[in-house]
Amino acid sequence: MPFQKVQPEKLSTSVVHQIELLILRGILRPGERLPAERELSERLGVSRPSLREAIAALQDKGLLESKAGAGIFVADVLGSAFSEALVQLFAGHDEAVFDYISFRRDMEGLAAERAAKMASDTDLQVIQTVFDKMEAAHPKRNPADEARLDAEFHLAIIEASHNVIMLHMMRSMYQLLREGVFYNRTIMFRQRTTRSELLKQHRAINTALQARNPEAARAAVGAHLNFVETALSDHQTFLHHESIAKQRFEHEATR
């Protein structure tokens, strides 16, 4: 029979496996810097040569990258789920914007439901901490900061859903959103009434999650993204009418 004695796993292999899981589960994020070699070897309980061997193996796999004079970082393992041509196609057509919101409504509603059931106490504390930052940022009226915290809040919920496929897929989708492919989120955070309503909606989502109420969490996410969809539709209608008025003015001016 082709059986062989089981060999004890090398320390470097154990380190590789642990760091891989941290990346897979979204705990180590793309662009995040690893602790310095001495600190990391102490935290892992391995020698520095074993750690170096593990780091080299992870670099060969494309999961880590070294930056001269800066340290070791998690590689940009997300990339884009779409070709550049398709990204440009999305950016040029309103239909893609509203399909994107519909997709988010389905996926994030499911993520919120799962998070309410499966999140650890630590997961819920992370969500609460991000929401607290949103409340603190609200009076400062900085649209860029509020848009950034909005993304952090929603991604924290997806992380708390404990589905690694959903996590990495949605991170890739949010990267497109950050780049303004679908719409400019800061526009909504420039309007006083919209900003207040968005904060109220995020509070409802957070309250449902902290209470571990799956149905309420999913409903709150749905209501939030319905509002986003309506706000974007209204904004696009306004821009359309503004464009028509401008064209009429220019036409009259040339007569």
CSV table of N, CA and C in Angstrom, one decimal, residues 2 64 68 105 178 185 203 216 218 227 234:
chain,number,residue,atom,x,y,z
A,2,PRO,N,0.5,2.3,-0.8
A,2,PRO,CA,1.4,3.5,-0.9
A,2,PRO,C,1.2,4.5,0.2
A,64,LEU,N,2.0,38.4,-1.3
A,64,LEU,CA,2.7,39.5,-0.7
A,64,LEU,C,3.7,40.1,-1.6
A,68,ALA,N,10.7,48.4,-1.4
A,68,ALA,CA,12.1,48.8,-0.9
A,68,ALA,C,11.9,49.9,0.2
A,105,ARG,N,-28.2,45.7,-3.6
A,105,ARG,CA,-29.3,45.5,-2.8
A,105,ARG,C,-29.5,44.0,-2.5
A,178,ARG,N,-15.4,53.4,-5.8
A,178,ARG,CA,-14.4,54.4,-5.3
A,178,ARG,C,-13.8,55.2,-6.5
A,185,ARG,N,-20.2,59.2,-5.3
A,185,ARG,CA,-20.9,59.1,-4.0
A,185,ARG,C,-20.9,60.4,-3.3
A,203,ARG,N,-28.0,54.2,10.7
A,203,ARG,CA,-28.3,53.9,12.1
A,203,ARG,C,-29.3,52.7,12.2
A,216,ALA,N,-34.8,42.4,10.0
A,216,ALA,CA,-34.7,43.9,10.1
A,216,ALA,C,-33.5,44.4,9.4
A,218,ARG,N,-31.8,43.1,6.9
A,218,ARG,CA,-32.0,43.0,5.4
A,218,ARG,C,-32.9,44.1,4.9
A,227,PHE,N,-33.4,54.2,-1.4
A,227,PHE,CA,-33.3,55.6,-1.3
A,227,PHE,C,-32.1,56.1,-2.2
A,234,ASP,N,-33.2,61.0,-9.4
A,234,ASP,CA,-33.6,62.4,-9.3
A,234,ASP,C,-32.5,63.4,-9.8
